[in-house]
CSV table of C-alpha atoms in Angstrom, one decimal:
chain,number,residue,atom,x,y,z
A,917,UNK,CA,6.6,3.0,17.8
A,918,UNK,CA,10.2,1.4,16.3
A,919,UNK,CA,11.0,5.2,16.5
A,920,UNK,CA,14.9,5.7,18.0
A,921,UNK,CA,15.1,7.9,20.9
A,922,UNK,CA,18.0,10.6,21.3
A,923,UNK,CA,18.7,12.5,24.3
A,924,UNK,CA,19.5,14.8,25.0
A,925,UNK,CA,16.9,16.8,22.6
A,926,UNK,CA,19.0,20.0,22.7
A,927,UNK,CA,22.9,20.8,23.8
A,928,UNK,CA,24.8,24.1,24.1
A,929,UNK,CA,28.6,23.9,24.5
A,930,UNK,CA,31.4,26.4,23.7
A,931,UNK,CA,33.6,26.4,20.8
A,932,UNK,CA,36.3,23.9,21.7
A,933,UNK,CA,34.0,21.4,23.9
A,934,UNK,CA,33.6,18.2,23.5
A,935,UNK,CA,29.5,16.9,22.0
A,936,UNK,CA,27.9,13.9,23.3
A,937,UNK,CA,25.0,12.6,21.5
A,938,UNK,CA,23.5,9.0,22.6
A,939,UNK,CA,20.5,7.2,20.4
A,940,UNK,CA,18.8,4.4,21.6
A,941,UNK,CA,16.8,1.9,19.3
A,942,UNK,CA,14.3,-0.6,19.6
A,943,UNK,CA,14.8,-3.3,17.6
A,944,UNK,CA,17.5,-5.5,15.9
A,945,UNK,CA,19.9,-4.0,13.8
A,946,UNK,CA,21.9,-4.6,10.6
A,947,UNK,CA,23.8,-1.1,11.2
A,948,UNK,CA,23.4,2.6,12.6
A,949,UNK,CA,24.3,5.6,10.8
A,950,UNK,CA,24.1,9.2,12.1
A,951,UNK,CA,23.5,12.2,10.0
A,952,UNK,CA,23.8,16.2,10.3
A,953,UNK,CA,21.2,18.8,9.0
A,954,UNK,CA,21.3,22.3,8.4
A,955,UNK,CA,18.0,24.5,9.9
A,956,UNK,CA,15.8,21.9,8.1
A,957,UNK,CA,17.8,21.3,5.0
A,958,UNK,CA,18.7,18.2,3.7
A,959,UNK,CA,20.4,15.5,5.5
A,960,UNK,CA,24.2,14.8,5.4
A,961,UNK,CA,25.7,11.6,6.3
A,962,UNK,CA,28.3,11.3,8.6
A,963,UNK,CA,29.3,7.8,9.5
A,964,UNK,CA,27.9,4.4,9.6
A,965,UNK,CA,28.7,1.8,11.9
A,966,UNK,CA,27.8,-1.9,11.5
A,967,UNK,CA,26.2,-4.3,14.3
A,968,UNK,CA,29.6,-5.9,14.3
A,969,UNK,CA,31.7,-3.1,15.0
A,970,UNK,CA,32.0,-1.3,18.9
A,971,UNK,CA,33.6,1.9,17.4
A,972,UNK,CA,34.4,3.8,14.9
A,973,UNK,CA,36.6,6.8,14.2
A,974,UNK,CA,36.1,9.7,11.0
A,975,UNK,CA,38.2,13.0,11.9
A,976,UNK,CA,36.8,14.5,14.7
A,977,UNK,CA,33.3,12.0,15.3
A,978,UNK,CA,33.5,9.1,17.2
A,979,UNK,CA,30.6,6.5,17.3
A,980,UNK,CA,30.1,3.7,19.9
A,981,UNK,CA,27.4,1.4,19.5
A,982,UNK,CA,26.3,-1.3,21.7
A,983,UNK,CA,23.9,-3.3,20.6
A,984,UNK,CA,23.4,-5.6,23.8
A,985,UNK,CA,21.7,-1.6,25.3
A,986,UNK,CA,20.8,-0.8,21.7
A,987,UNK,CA,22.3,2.0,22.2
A,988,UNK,CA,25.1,4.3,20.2
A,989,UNK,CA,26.7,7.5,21.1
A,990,UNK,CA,28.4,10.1,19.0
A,991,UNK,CA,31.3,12.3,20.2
A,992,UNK,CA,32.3,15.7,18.0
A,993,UNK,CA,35.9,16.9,19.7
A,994,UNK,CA,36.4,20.1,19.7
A,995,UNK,CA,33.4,21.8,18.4
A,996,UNK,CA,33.4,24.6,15.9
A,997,UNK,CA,30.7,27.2,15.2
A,998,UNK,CA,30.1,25.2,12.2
A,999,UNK,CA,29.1,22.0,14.1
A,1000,UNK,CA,25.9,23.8,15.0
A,1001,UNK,CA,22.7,21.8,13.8
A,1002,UNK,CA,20.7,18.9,14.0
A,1003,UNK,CA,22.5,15.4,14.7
A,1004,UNK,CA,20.0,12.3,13.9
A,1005,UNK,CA,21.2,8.6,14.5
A,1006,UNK,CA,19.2,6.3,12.1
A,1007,UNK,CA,19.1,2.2,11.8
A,1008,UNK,CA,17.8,-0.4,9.9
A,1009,UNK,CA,17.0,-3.8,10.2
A,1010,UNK,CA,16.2,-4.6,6.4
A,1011,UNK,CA,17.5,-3.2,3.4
A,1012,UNK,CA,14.1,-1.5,2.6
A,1013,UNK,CA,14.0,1.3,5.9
A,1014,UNK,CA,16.0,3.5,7.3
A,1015,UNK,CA,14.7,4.5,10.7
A,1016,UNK,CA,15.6,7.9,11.9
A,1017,UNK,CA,15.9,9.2,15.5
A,1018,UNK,CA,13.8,12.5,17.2
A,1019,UNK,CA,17.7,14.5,16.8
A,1020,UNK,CA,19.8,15.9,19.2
A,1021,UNK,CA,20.1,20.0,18.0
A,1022,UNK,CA,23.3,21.3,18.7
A,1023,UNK,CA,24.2,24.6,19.6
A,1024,UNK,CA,27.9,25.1,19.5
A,1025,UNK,CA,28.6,29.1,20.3
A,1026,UNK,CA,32.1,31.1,20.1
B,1111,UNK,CA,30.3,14.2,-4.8
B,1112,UNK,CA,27.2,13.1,-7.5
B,1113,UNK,CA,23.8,14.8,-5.5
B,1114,UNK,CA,19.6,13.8,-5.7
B,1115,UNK,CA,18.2,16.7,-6.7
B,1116,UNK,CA,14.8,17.7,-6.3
B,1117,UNK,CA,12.1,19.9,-7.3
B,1118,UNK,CA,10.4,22.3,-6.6
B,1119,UNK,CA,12.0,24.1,-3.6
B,1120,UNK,CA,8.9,25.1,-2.7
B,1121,UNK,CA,5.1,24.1,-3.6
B,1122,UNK,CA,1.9,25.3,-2.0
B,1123,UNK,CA,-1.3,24.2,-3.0
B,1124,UNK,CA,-4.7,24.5,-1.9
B,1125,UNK,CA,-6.9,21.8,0.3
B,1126,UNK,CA,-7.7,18.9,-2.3
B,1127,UNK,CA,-5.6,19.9,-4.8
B,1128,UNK,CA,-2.9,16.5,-6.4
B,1129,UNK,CA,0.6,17.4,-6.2
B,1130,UNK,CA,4.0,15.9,-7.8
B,1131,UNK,CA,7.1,16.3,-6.2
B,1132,UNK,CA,10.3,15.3,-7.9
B,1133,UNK,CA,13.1,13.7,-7.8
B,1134,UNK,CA,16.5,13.1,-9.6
B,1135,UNK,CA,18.2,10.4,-7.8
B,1136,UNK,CA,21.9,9.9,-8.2
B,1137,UNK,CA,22.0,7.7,-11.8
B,1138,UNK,CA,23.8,4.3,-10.7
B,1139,UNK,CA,21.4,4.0,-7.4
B,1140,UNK,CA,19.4,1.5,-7.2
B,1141,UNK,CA,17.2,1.9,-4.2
B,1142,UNK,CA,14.8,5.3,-3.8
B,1143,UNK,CA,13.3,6.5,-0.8
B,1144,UNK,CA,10.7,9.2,0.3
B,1145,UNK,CA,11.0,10.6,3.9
B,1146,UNK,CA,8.9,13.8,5.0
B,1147,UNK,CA,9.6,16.2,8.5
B,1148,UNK,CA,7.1,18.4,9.3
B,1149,UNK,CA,8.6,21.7,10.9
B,1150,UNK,CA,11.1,21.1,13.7
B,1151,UNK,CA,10.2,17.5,14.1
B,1152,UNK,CA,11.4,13.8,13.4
B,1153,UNK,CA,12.1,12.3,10.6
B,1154,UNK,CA,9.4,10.2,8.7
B,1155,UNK,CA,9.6,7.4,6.8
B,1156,UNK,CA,7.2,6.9,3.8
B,1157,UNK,CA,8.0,4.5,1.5
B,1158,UNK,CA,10.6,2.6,-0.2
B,1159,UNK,CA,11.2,1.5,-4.0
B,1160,UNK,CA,13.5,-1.2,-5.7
B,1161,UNK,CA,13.4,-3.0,-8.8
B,1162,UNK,CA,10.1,-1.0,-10.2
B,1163,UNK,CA,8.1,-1.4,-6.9
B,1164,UNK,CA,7.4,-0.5,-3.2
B,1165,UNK,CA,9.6,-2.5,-1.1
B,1166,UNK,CA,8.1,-1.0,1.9
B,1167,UNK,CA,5.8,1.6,3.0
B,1168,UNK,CA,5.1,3.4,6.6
B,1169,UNK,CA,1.2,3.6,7.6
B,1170,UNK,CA,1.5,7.4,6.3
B,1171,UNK,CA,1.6,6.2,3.0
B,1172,UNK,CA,-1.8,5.5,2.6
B,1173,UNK,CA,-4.0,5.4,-0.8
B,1174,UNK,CA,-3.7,9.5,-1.5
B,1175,UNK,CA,0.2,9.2,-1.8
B,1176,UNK,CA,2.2,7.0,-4.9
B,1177,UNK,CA,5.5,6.9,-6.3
B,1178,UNK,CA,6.1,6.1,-9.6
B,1179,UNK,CA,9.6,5.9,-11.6
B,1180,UNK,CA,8.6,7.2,-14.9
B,1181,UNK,CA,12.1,6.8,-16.8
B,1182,UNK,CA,15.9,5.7,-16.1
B,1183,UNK,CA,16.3,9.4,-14.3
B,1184,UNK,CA,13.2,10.8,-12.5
B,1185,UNK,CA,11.2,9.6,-8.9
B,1186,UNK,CA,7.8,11.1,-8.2
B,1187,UNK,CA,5.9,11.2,-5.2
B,1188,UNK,CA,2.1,12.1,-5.6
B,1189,UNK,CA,-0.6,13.1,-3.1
B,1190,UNK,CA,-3.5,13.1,-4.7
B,1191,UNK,CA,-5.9,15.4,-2.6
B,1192,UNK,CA,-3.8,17.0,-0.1
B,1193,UNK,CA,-4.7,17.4,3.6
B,1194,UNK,CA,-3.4,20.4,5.9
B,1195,UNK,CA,-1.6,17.6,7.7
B,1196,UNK,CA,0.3,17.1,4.5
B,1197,UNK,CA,2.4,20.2,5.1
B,1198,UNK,CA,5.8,19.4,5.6
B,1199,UNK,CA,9.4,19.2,3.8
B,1200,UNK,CA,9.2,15.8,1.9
B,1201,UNK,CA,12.8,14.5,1.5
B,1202,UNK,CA,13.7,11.8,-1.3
B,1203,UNK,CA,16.9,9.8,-1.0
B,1204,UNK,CA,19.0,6.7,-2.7
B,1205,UNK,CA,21.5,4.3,-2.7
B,1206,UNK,CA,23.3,1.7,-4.1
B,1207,UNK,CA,23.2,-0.9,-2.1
B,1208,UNK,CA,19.9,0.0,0.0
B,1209,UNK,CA,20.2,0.8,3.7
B,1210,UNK,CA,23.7,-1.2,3.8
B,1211,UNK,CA,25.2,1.9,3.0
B,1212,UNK,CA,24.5,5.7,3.3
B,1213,UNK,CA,21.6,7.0,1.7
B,1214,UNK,CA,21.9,10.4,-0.3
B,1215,UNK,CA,19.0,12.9,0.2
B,1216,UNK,CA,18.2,15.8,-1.3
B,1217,UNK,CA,17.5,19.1,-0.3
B,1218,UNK,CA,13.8,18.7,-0.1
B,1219,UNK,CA,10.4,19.7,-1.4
B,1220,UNK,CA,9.1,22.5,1.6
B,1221,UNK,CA,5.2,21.7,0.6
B,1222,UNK,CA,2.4,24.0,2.4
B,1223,UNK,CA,-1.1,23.1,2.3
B,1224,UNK,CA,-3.7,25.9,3.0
């Protein structure tokens, strides 16, 4: 299966804490992107990060990528309530596909 | 920020039965995509569509499902005798520039079979 694996599949943290997510990929790759969903709603994009770039800043999320691992990471600083849900690193290789990872749910609690 | 809408919410349908899920993509994409997740799980990829015609398709997409671009504004996705395995949220998405960029999804058809 090209199917990206994300550990770990489930993380509780307090309001405040930092969120590590890390994604690991199977093939070549022309970029990674990670998205957010909400309890099975649609699927929000966060940031995208190109095979030529190591890291990448967007307000609080922070995404590594290393592509001699195939591997990228995603950091949320200082969690809210409101980070709480789904996190999913995807990739692609060609323009047609976008491959999506099994998701890391999040459980960020006051 | 412009948003792919889709339609129904919600569709159940019995064993057999063809369904057509919908799909307003955002108007100056180029590039249209069907994903599906079935309760809980990963994400699925299904099929692709540029320029009129499947770029690519996953081994899911098999001869019961099609997509079809009627006009400048709507994306369908058929299934033309469902299966019980069928049943899951079925996601369409687009872009501009294909997966170069981020892809724009909408909120998702929830289909049940029974």
């Amino acid at each position: 299966s090209q199917q990206g694996e994300e550990d770990p599949q489930a993380l509780s943290i307090q309001e405040g804490e930092n969120a590590t997510m890390n994604c690991s990929y199977k093939t070549s790759i022309n970029n990674l992107q990670w998205y957010r969903q909400n309890s099975g709603r649609g699927l929000v994009h966060l940031i995208l990060i190109r095979s030529n770039e190591r890291e990448k800043h967007s307000g609080r999320l922070r995404v590594t990528l290393d592509t001699s691992k195939k591997s990228s990471s995603l950091l949320i600083t200082a969690s809210r309530a409101a980070d709480t849900a789904s996190y999913f690193c995807a990739y692609t290789g060609t323009a047609s596909k976008l491959t999506f990872g099994t998701g890391t749910r999040l459980q960020v609690t006051l | 920020e412009p948003e792919v809408t889709q339609t129904p919410s919600h569709q159940v349908t019995q064993m057999g039965q063809e369904v057509i899920l919908r799909c307003v993509p955002i108007s100056n994409h180029l590039y249209f995509y069907w994903y599906r997740q079935i309760l809980g799980q990963k994400v699925e990829f299904l099929v692709s569509f540029y320029n009129n015609e499947i770029s690519e398709k996953s081994e899911i997409f098999d001869d019961q499902f099609s997509v079809e671009r009627p006009d400048g504004s709507n994306f369908t996705l058929k299934i033309r005798s469902t299966k019980l395995e069928d049943s899951a949220m079925y996601f369409c998405a687009s872009s501009y520039h294909g997966t170069d960029e981020k892809l724009f999804f909408g909120s998702g058809t929830q289909l049940s079979v029974l």
